Amino acid sequence: MSLIPLIYSDVYLLHKPKHTHSENPDRIKRALEELKNYPIISPQKVSEEEVKLIHDEDYINLVKSSSEKESMIDADTYTSKETFNVALYALGGALKAFETNGFGLLRPPGHHAGRFGKAFGAPTLGFCIFNNIAFPIRKYALTKVLIIDFDVHYGNGTQDIFWNDPEVVHIDIHQDPRTIYPGTGFPDMIGGKDAEGTKINLLIPPLGGDDLYEELIPIIQSVIDDFKPKIIAYSAGFDAFEGDGLASVRATEWTYYNMGLLSNRFERKYAVLEGGYGVGLIRGLKAFIYGLQGEKKVYSKNTSSDAVKSRFRNYLSEEKMILREFWKI
Ligand SMILES: [Zn+2]
């Protein structure tokens, strides 16, 4: 069994809040403790110029000037002196993850950062600086890419960047946005004119457990079979884990392991860290990596109450109706 390389550098610890904040350097220190025997590859920094592949110049300048001033970009998103520099290394980490089929254990996270920064009316950038998962796709002009974003929050920034790109199918599984940041990410958001159907939003109601994710897996598998991607890219957030802290979904190891298994037949895959603030980063991350490696594991799954299940089924019937216009599911 070959272990998946982790892309990591102590540089990632230099983006740090002045006061207590959920998104802090300890997150990846703790995760790393759990993955001690894994090979580590150092990222390189990308150039400022290259960031323009995914972000508008004004937004890049905003990050740079906030970082120099060590100010808050918005109510959720801080910068420190090194933030701009660290964010360039985070993009480099995503690139290295792509090049090595590895896992980018990096920060700051990126999936809420759209072309112009805040995306689809989100109130803030939700701790994100540059969109890491998007970078390798634009840098190498990749086609036939499937992004799976299982962070509990909607990856609005990623969806914004690829909104009009039919070569990038983006499946985003998240807690019902009526109940959580960023407040959008509904099933009827299907992509721009020439990319309709390539943006797929699947909702989990608050208190939903592994049994609901289990029902989504065959749907994701059908899209994979139909689209036939050349590469699977994961926006890997672990904040849907039960008790992780910022959400009310109740996923456990079962869900993360099975998310990893989805790419088993694929030679080309990479993942970058998004959210995850507590137990998810320990137990969820490990299970996901076992899945990515195709390691045989048995996890038990938890179940949702009938009320939660019925709410989920309502979403699911709408989601399936929309999806059937575009995909064989
Ligand atoms: Zn999140």
Short mmCIF file of C-alpha atoms and ligand atoms in Angstrom, two decimals:
data_model
loop_
_atom_site.label_atom_id
_atom_site.label_comp_id
_atom_site.label_asym_id
_atom_site.label_seq_id
_atom_site.Cartn_x
_atom_site.Cartn_y
_atom_site.Cartn_z
CA MET A 1 0.00 0.00 0.00
CA SER A 2 1.64 3.24 -1.04
CA LEU A 3 0.88 6.21 1.15
CA ILE A 4 -0.45 9.37 -0.43
CA PRO A 5 2.03 12.26 -0.15
CA LEU A 6 1.08 15.23 1.97
CA ILE A 7 2.02 18.63 0.65
CA TYR A 8 3.00 20.69 3.64
CA SER A 9 5.36 23.42 4.79
CA ASP A 10 5.77 25.25 8.09
CA VAL A 11 5.16 28.37 5.98
CA TYR A 12 1.47 27.46 6.28
CA LEU A 13 1.64 28.29 9.99
CA LEU A 14 2.56 31.92 9.34
CA HIS A 15 -0.95 33.04 8.41
CA LYS A 16 -2.26 33.64 11.91
CA PRO A 17 -5.01 35.56 13.66
CA LYS A 18 -4.37 38.25 16.28
CA HIS A 19 -7.20 36.92 18.45
CA THR A 20 -8.92 33.57 18.90
CA HIS A 21 -10.19 32.33 15.54
CA SER A 22 -11.44 28.94 14.31
CA GLU A 23 -9.12 29.07 11.29
CA ASN A 24 -5.70 29.04 12.93
CA PRO A 25 -2.30 27.32 12.51
CA ASP A 26 -3.07 24.67 15.16
CA ARG A 27 -5.53 23.08 12.76
CA ILE A 28 -2.91 21.64 10.48
CA LYS A 29 -0.44 20.98 13.27
CA ARG A 30 -2.99 18.67 14.88
CA ALA A 31 -3.84 17.01 11.57
CA LEU A 32 -0.18 16.40 10.87
CA GLU A 33 0.30 14.74 14.27
CA GLU A 34 -2.19 12.09 13.16
CA LEU A 35 -0.43 11.44 9.87
CA LYS A 36 3.14 11.11 11.08
CA ASN A 37 4.24 8.26 8.83
CA TYR A 38 3.14 9.91 5.59
CA PRO A 39 5.70 11.27 3.11
CA ILE A 40 5.83 15.07 3.06
CA ILE A 41 6.57 17.11 -0.03
CA SER A 42 7.33 20.84 0.20
CA PRO A 43 5.38 23.25 -1.97
CA GLN A 44 6.86 26.02 -4.06
CA LYS A 45 5.50 29.51 -4.18
CA VAL A 46 3.61 30.65 -7.27
CA SER A 47 4.21 34.09 -8.75
CA GLU A 48 1.87 37.00 -8.16
CA GLU A 49 1.27 37.15 -11.89
CA GLU A 50 0.00 33.57 -11.97
CA VAL A 51 -2.72 34.30 -9.42
CA LYS A 52 -4.45 36.26 -12.20
CA LEU A 53 -5.33 32.91 -13.76
CA ILE A 54 -8.03 32.59 -11.10
CA HIS A 55 -8.54 36.03 -9.51
CA ASP A 56 -9.08 39.57 -10.68
CA GLU A 57 -6.19 41.97 -10.17
CA ASP A 58 -8.19 44.22 -7.82
CA TYR A 59 -8.86 41.31 -5.51
CA ILE A 60 -5.21 40.26 -5.52
CA ASN A 61 -4.24 43.82 -4.61
CA LEU A 62 -6.82 43.88 -1.84
CA VAL A 63 -5.30 40.77 -0.27
CA LYS A 64 -1.84 42.24 -0.62
CA SER A 65 -2.69 45.58 0.98
CA SER A 66 -4.74 43.99 3.79
CA SER A 67 -1.82 41.73 4.50
CA GLU A 68 0.61 44.66 4.68
CA LYS A 69 -1.74 46.37 7.14
CA GLU A 70 -2.54 43.10 8.95
CA SER A 71 -6.19 44.05 8.77
CA MET A 72 -9.45 42.14 8.50
CA ILE A 73 -10.63 41.78 4.88
CA ASP A 74 -14.15 41.34 6.26
CA ALA A 75 -15.83 40.31 9.50
CA ASP A 76 -14.72 36.65 9.13
CA THR A 77 -11.48 36.85 7.22
CA TYR A 78 -8.26 38.12 8.76
CA THR A 79 -4.84 38.73 7.32
CA SER A 80 -1.47 38.85 9.03
CA LYS A 81 1.87 40.18 7.73
CA GLU A 82 2.67 36.92 5.98
CA THR A 83 -0.80 36.14 4.63
CA PHE A 84 -0.19 37.19 1.04
CA ASN A 85 3.03 35.19 0.90
CA VAL A 86 1.47 32.13 2.60
CA ALA A 87 -1.46 32.23 0.18
CA LEU A 88 1.00 32.07 -2.74
CA TYR A 89 2.51 28.98 -1.12
CA ALA A 90 -0.96 27.51 -0.65
CA LEU A 91 -1.56 27.81 -4.40
CA GLY A 92 1.83 26.18 -4.92
CA GLY A 93 0.74 23.41 -2.55
CA ALA A 94 -2.37 22.75 -4.62
CA LEU A 95 -0.19 22.60 -7.71
CA LYS A 96 2.15 20.11 -6.07
CA ALA A 97 -0.84 18.06 -4.90
CA PHE A 98 -1.98 17.88 -8.51
CA GLU A 99 1.48 16.94 -9.75
CA THR A 100 1.94 14.17 -7.18
CA ASN A 101 -1.67 12.89 -6.78
CA GLY A 102 -1.31 14.10 -3.22
CA PHE A 103 -3.16 15.84 -0.44
CA GLY A 104 -2.47 19.53 0.13
CA LEU A 105 -2.43 19.97 3.90
CA LEU A 106 -2.48 23.69 3.43
CA ARG A 107 -4.01 26.95 4.55
CA PRO A 108 -5.45 29.51 4.20
CA PRO A 109 -8.40 27.69 2.68
CA GLY A 110 -9.84 28.78 -0.65
CA HIS A 111 -13.25 27.52 -1.80
CA HIS A 112 -15.18 30.66 -0.84
CA ALA A 113 -12.86 32.91 -2.87
CA GLY A 114 -14.31 33.63 -6.31
CA ARG A 115 -12.92 35.49 -9.30
CA PHE A 116 -13.53 38.87 -7.61
CA GLY A 117 -13.29 37.71 -4.01
CA LYS A 118 -16.70 37.32 -2.38
CA ALA A 119 -18.95 35.25 -4.63
CA PHE A 120 -22.67 34.90 -5.30
CA GLY A 121 -23.67 37.53 -2.75
CA ALA A 122 -21.82 35.93 0.17
CA PRO A 123 -21.39 38.37 3.06
CA THR A 124 -17.70 37.50 3.54
CA LEU A 125 -14.85 35.38 2.22
CA GLY A 126 -15.41 32.86 5.02
CA PHE A 127 -11.70 32.62 6.07
CA CYS A 128 -10.57 32.04 2.45
CA ILE A 129 -7.87 33.94 0.55
CA PHE A 130 -7.02 32.41 -2.87
CA ASN A 131 -8.89 29.54 -4.48
CA ASN A 132 -6.43 26.66 -4.14
CA ILE A 133 -8.46 23.89 -5.78
CA ALA A 134 -9.01 26.01 -8.91
CA PHE A 135 -5.38 26.90 -9.47
CA PRO A 136 -3.96 23.69 -11.02
CA ILE A 137 -7.00 23.46 -13.30
CA ARG A 138 -6.35 26.90 -14.77
CA LYS A 139 -2.57 26.67 -14.64
CA TYR A 140 -2.54 23.54 -16.78
CA ALA A 141 -5.77 24.34 -18.66
CA LEU A 142 -7.14 20.97 -17.57
CA THR A 143 -10.22 19.55 -19.23
CA LYS A 144 -12.64 16.87 -18.07
CA VAL A 145 -12.18 17.65 -14.40
CA LEU A 146 -14.57 16.64 -11.66
CA ILE A 147 -14.40 18.65 -8.46
CA ILE A 148 -16.02 17.08 -5.42
CA ASP A 149 -16.41 19.58 -2.58
CA PHE A 150 -17.64 17.93 0.61
CA ASP A 151 -16.89 20.79 2.99
CA VAL A 152 -20.08 21.47 4.95
CA HIS A 153 -20.29 24.96 3.45
CA TYR A 154 -21.08 25.67 -0.20
CA GLY A 155 -17.93 26.24 -2.28
CA ASN A 156 -19.33 29.40 -3.83
CA GLY A 157 -15.95 30.76 -4.90
CA THR A 158 -15.06 27.63 -6.83
CA GLN A 159 -18.45 27.50 -8.48
CA ASP A 160 -18.11 31.17 -9.46
CA ILE A 161 -14.71 30.61 -11.09
CA PHE A 162 -15.93 27.67 -13.19
CA TRP A 163 -19.53 28.85 -13.68
CA ASN A 164 -19.24 29.09 -17.47
CA ASP A 165 -16.78 26.25 -17.96
CA PRO A 166 -18.36 22.98 -19.18
CA GLU A 167 -15.03 21.16 -18.78
CA VAL A 168 -15.26 21.41 -15.01
CA VAL A 169 -18.08 19.54 -13.33
CA HIS A 170 -18.41 20.74 -9.76
CA ILE A 171 -20.38 18.65 -7.30
CA ASP A 172 -20.80 20.49 -4.03
CA ILE A 173 -22.35 18.70 -1.06
CA HIS A 174 -23.23 21.03 1.78
CA GLN A 175 -25.58 21.81 4.64
CA ASP A 176 -28.83 23.44 3.52
CA PRO A 177 -27.73 27.04 2.83
CA ARG A 178 -30.90 28.37 4.45
CA THR A 179 -29.32 27.28 7.72
CA ILE A 180 -25.65 28.13 7.27
CA TYR A 181 -23.06 30.42 5.64
CA PRO A 182 -22.82 31.48 2.76
CA GLY A 183 -26.59 31.38 2.23
CA THR A 184 -26.54 30.22 -1.41
CA GLY A 185 -25.79 26.98 -3.26
CA PHE A 186 -29.24 25.71 -4.16
CA PRO A 187 -29.91 22.86 -6.63
CA ASP A 188 -31.22 25.23 -9.29
CA MET A 189 -27.77 26.84 -9.58
CA ILE A 190 -26.63 24.71 -12.50
CA GLY A 191 -23.97 26.77 -14.29
CA GLY A 192 -23.85 29.45 -16.99
CA LYS A 193 -25.33 29.29 -20.47
CA ASP A 194 -22.80 26.96 -22.09
CA ALA A 195 -22.15 24.98 -18.95
CA GLU A 196 -25.65 24.18 -17.73
CA GLY A 197 -25.84 21.03 -15.67
CA THR A 198 -22.13 21.03 -14.85
CA LYS A 199 -22.64 22.67 -11.47
CA ILE A 200 -24.37 20.35 -9.03
CA ASN A 201 -25.47 21.33 -5.53
CA LEU A 202 -26.57 18.57 -3.18
CA LEU A 203 -28.05 19.51 0.18
CA ILE A 204 -27.89 17.89 3.60
CA PRO A 205 -30.33 19.19 6.21
CA PRO A 206 -29.09 20.06 9.71
CA LEU A 207 -28.65 16.91 11.84
CA GLY A 208 -28.28 14.75 8.72
CA GLY A 209 -25.97 11.76 9.18
CA ASP A 210 -23.98 9.27 7.11
CA ASP A 211 -27.13 7.56 5.86
CA LEU A 212 -27.95 10.68 3.80
CA TYR A 213 -24.48 10.85 2.28
CA GLU A 214 -24.94 7.18 1.46
CA GLU A 215 -27.90 8.09 -0.72
CA LEU A 216 -25.85 10.72 -2.56
CA ILE A 217 -22.98 8.41 -3.41
CA PRO A 218 -24.75 6.51 -6.25
CA ILE A 219 -25.78 9.86 -7.73
CA ILE A 220 -22.20 11.11 -7.71
CA GLN A 221 -21.09 7.77 -9.13
CA SER A 222 -23.60 8.07 -11.99
CA VAL A 223 -22.30 11.53 -12.87
CA ILE A 224 -18.76 10.13 -12.81
CA ASP A 225 -19.77 7.27 -15.13
CA ASP A 226 -21.55 9.63 -17.49
CA PHE A 227 -19.02 12.50 -17.54
CA LYS A 228 -15.93 10.26 -17.53
CA PRO A 229 -13.55 12.77 -15.95
CA LYS A 230 -9.81 12.50 -16.50
CA ILE A 231 -9.10 13.77 -13.04
CA ILE A 232 -10.90 14.08 -9.71
CA ALA A 233 -10.11 17.08 -7.52
CA TYR A 234 -11.36 17.22 -3.96
CA SER A 235 -12.10 20.33 -1.94
CA ALA A 236 -11.69 18.42 1.27
CA GLY A 237 -13.31 20.11 4.25
CA PHE A 238 -14.01 18.15 7.39
CA ASP A 239 -16.43 20.49 9.12
CA ALA A 240 -19.45 18.26 8.40
CA PHE A 241 -18.02 15.82 10.94
CA GLU A 242 -20.31 15.40 13.94
CA GLY A 243 -19.20 17.84 16.63
CA ASP A 244 -16.51 19.56 14.54
CA GLY A 245 -17.92 22.87 15.71
CA LEU A 246 -19.14 25.20 12.97
CA ALA A 247 -22.08 23.27 11.52
CA SER A 248 -24.83 20.86 12.52
CA VAL A 249 -24.40 18.00 10.07
CA ARG A 250 -23.39 14.67 11.66
CA ALA A 251 -21.07 12.93 9.20
CA THR A 252 -18.51 10.47 10.57
CA GLU A 253 -15.61 8.40 9.23
CA TRP A 254 -18.01 6.39 7.04
CA THR A 255 -18.79 9.42 4.89
CA TYR A 256 -15.21 10.61 4.45
CA TYR A 257 -13.90 7.15 3.69
CA ASN A 258 -16.52 6.68 1.00
CA MET A 259 -15.80 10.11 -0.49
CA GLY A 260 -12.20 9.00 -0.87
CA LEU A 261 -13.21 5.68 -2.42
CA LEU A 262 -15.11 7.48 -5.19
CA SER A 263 -11.85 8.23 -6.99
CA ASN A 264 -10.42 4.75 -6.59
CA ARG A 265 -10.40 3.84 -10.24
CA PHE A 266 -8.71 7.10 -11.17
CA GLU A 267 -5.01 7.47 -11.68
CA ARG A 268 -5.18 11.24 -11.53
CA LYS A 269 -6.55 12.85 -8.40
CA TYR A 270 -5.64 15.47 -5.87
CA ALA A 271 -7.15 17.02 -2.77
CA VAL A 272 -6.70 20.26 -0.89
CA LEU A 273 -7.79 21.05 2.63
CA GLU A 274 -10.68 23.46 3.07
CA GLY A 275 -12.48 23.61 6.46
CA GLY A 276 -12.40 21.35 9.48
CA TYR A 277 -11.78 22.82 12.91
CA GLY A 278 -11.86 20.05 15.47
CA VAL A 279 -12.52 16.33 15.48
CA GLY A 280 -13.15 16.30 11.71
CA LEU A 281 -9.53 17.15 11.05
CA ILE A 282 -8.42 14.17 13.08
CA ARG A 283 -10.91 11.41 12.38
CA GLY A 284 -12.50 12.60 9.12
CA LEU A 285 -9.23 13.42 7.39
CA LYS A 286 -7.66 10.08 8.24
CA ALA A 287 -10.68 8.13 7.00
CA PHE A 288 -10.71 10.17 3.78
CA ILE A 289 -7.05 9.40 3.14
CA TYR A 290 -7.65 5.68 3.73
CA GLY A 291 -10.41 5.89 1.13
CA LEU A 292 -8.17 7.74 -1.35
CA GLN A 293 -5.56 5.03 -0.92
CA GLY A 294 -8.15 2.33 -1.45
CA GLU A 295 -7.30 0.81 1.90
CA LYS A 296 -9.80 -1.69 3.19
CA LYS A 297 -11.57 -0.31 6.27
CA VAL A 298 -14.90 -0.96 7.89
CA TYR A 299 -16.71 1.94 9.51
CA SER A 300 -20.21 1.94 10.88
CA LYS A 301 -22.54 4.67 9.71
CA ASN A 302 -24.89 6.73 11.81
CA THR A 303 -28.47 7.41 10.86
CA SER A 304 -30.78 10.40 10.72
CA SER A 305 -34.19 10.84 12.31
CA ASP A 306 -37.29 10.33 10.17
CA ALA A 307 -38.00 14.07 10.14
CA VAL A 308 -34.50 14.86 8.88
CA LYS A 309 -34.70 12.05 6.33
CA SER A 310 -37.96 13.30 4.97
CA ARG A 311 -36.57 16.81 4.57
CA PHE A 312 -33.59 15.33 2.76
CA ARG A 313 -35.82 13.30 0.42
CA ASN A 314 -37.64 16.48 -0.56
CA TYR A 315 -34.37 18.07 -1.61
CA LEU A 316 -33.29 14.90 -3.32
CA SER A 317 -36.34 14.64 -5.52
CA GLU A 318 -35.80 18.22 -6.72
CA GLU A 319 -32.09 17.56 -7.24
CA LYS A 320 -32.75 14.41 -9.25
CA MET A 321 -35.34 16.12 -11.40
CA ILE A 322 -32.83 18.82 -12.31
CA LEU A 323 -29.95 16.41 -12.79
CA ARG A 324 -31.91 14.12 -15.11
CA GLU A 325 -32.06 16.90 -17.69
CA PHE A 326 -28.30 16.64 -18.05
CA TRP A 327 -27.07 13.32 -16.73
CA LYS A 328 -27.92 9.65 -16.86
CA ILE A 329 -28.90 9.13 -13.28
ZN ZN B 1 -16.51 24.88 5.65
#
